Short mmCIF file of C-alpha atoms in Angstrom, two decimals:
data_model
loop_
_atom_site.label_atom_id
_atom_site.label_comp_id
_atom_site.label_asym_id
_atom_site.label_seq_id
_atom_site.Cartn_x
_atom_site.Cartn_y
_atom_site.Cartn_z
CA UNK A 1 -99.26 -85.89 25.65
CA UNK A 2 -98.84 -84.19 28.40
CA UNK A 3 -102.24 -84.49 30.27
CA UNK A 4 -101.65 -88.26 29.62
CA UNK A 5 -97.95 -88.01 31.34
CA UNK A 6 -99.83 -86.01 33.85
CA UNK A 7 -102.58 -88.75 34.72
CA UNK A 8 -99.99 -91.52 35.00
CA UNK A 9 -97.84 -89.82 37.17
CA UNK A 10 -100.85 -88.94 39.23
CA UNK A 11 -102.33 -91.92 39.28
CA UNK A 12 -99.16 -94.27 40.16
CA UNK A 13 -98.78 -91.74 43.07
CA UNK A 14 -102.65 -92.08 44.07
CA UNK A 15 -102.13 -95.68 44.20
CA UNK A 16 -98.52 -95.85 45.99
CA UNK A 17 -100.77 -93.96 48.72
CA UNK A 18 -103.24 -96.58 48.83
CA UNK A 19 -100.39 -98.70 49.31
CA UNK A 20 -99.94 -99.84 45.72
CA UNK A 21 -96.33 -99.56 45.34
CA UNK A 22 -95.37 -97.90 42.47
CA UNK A 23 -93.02 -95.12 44.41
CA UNK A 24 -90.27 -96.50 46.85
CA UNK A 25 -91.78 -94.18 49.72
CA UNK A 26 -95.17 -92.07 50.69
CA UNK A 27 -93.18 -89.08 49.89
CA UNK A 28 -92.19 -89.95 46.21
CA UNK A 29 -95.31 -90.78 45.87
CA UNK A 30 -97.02 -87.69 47.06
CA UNK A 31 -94.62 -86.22 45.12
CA UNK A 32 -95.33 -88.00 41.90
CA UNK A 33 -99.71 -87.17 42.44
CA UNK A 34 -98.99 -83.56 43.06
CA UNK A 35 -96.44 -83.18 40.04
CA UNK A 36 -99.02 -85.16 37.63
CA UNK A 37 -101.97 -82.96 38.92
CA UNK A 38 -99.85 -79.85 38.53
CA UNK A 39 -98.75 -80.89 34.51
CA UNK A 40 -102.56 -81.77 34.20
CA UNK A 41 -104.02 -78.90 35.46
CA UNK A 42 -101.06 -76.99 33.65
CA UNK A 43 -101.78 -78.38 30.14
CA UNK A 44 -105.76 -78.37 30.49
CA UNK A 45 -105.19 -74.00 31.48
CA UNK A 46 -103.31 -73.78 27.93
CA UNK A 47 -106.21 -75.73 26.20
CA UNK A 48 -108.48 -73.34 27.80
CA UNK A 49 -106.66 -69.92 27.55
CA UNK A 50 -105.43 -71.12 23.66
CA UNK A 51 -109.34 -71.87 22.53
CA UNK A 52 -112.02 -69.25 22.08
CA UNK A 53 -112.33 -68.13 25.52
CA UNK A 54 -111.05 -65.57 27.31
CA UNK A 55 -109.33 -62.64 25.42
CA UNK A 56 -110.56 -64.64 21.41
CA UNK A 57 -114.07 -64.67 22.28
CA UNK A 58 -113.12 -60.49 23.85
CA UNK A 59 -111.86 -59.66 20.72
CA UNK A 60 -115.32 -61.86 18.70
CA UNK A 61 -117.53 -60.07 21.18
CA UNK A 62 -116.35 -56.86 20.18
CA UNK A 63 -116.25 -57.47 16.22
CA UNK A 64 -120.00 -58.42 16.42
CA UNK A 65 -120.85 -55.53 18.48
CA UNK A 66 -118.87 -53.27 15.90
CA UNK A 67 -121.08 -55.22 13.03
CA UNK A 68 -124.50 -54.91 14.91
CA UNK A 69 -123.72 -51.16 15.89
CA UNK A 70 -122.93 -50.62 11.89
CA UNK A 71 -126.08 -52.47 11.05
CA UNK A 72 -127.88 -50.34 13.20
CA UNK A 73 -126.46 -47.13 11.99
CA UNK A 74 -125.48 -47.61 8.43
CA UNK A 75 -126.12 -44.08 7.34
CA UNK A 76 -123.04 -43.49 10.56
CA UNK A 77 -120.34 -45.35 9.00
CA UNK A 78 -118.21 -42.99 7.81
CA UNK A 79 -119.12 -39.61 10.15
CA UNK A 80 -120.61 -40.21 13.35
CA UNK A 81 -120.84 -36.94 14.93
CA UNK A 82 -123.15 -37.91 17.96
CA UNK A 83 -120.51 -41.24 18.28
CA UNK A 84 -123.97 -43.44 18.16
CA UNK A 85 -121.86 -46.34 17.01
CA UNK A 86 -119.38 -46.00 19.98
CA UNK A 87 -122.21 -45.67 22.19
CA UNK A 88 -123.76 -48.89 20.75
CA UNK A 89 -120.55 -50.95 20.74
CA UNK A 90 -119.78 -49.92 24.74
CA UNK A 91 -122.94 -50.87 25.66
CA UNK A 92 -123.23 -54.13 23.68
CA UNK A 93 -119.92 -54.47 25.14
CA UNK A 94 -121.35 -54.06 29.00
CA UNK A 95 -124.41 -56.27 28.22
CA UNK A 96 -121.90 -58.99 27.20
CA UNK A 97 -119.97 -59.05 30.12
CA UNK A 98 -117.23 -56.39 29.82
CA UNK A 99 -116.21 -53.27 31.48
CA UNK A 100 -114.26 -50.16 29.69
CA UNK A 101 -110.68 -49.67 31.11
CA UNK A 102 -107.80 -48.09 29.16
CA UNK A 103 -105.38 -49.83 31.32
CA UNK A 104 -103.49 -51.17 28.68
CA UNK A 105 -101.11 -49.38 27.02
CA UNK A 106 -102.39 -50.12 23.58
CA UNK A 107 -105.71 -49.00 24.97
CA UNK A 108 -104.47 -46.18 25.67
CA UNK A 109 -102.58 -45.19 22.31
CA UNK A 110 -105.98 -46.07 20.58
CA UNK A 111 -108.74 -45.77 23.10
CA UNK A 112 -111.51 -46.87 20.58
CA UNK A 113 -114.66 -48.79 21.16
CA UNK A 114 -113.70 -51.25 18.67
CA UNK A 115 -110.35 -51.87 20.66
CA UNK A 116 -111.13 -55.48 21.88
CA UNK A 117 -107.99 -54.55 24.49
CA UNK A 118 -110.15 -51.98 25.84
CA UNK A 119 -112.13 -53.97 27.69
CA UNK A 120 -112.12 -56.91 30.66
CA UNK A 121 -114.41 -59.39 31.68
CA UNK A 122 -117.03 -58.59 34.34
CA UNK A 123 -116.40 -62.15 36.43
CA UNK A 124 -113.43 -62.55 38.16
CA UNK A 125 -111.76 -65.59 36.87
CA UNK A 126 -112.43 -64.47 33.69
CA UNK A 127 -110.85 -60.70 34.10
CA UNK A 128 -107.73 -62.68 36.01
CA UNK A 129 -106.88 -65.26 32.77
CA UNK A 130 -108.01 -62.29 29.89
CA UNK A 131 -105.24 -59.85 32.07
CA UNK A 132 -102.60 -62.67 31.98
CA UNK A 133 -103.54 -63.14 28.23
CA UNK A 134 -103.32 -59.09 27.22
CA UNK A 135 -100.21 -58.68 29.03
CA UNK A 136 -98.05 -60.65 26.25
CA UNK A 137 -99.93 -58.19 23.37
#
């Protein structure tokens, strides 16, 4: 609903600044394109950040790196004295996309490999949403 309140406003101010009146002046209606593209742009970031992306698909990444480093090592489930799962998971982790940090404080309290809020997200836009996104955990 609110993409669609979005594109209306935008559009009505669009056309009021191709001389389309839908606004009483050029500055209503400037102001009516900008608030539409800011509630579109608003709602289409919550789509986005509330889908798999970002920090969901983190914390999927890092259960099938848990399950292939497991498959790999089945006879390491239970002790793993040379840590070859951990070492498989970080690196699965890193070929995925994702760098270790124990920023976060519930890093920190458990700083496991299978600790999807362990990691971040190699690209920048990426890192900047997933760090919005862990910051409410």
């Amino acid at each position: 609903m609110l993409i669609f309140v979005g594109v209306a406003l935008a559009t009505a101010g669009l056309l009021s600044l191709l001389d389309v009146q839908f606004k009483v002046s050029k500055v209503t209606a400037v102001m009516a394109f900008v608030g539409g593209m800011i509630m579109v742009v608003g709602a289409e970031a919550g789509l986005i950040g509330s889908s798999s992306s970002f920090f969901k698909a983190q914390q999927i990444q890092t259960s099938v790196c848990e399950l292939d480093g497991e498959t790999a090592y089945p006879e390491n489930r239970r002790l793993d004295p040379n840590n070859l799962i951990r070492t498989y998971i970080l690196g699965c982790m890193a070929r995925s996309g994702y760098d270790w940090t124990s920023d976060h404080d519930h890093c920190k309290e458990a700083p496991l490999a299978t600790n999807p809020l362990c990691y971040l997200p190699t690209g920048l836009f990426d890192r900047a949403v997933t760090r919005v996104q862990v910051a409410f955990e």
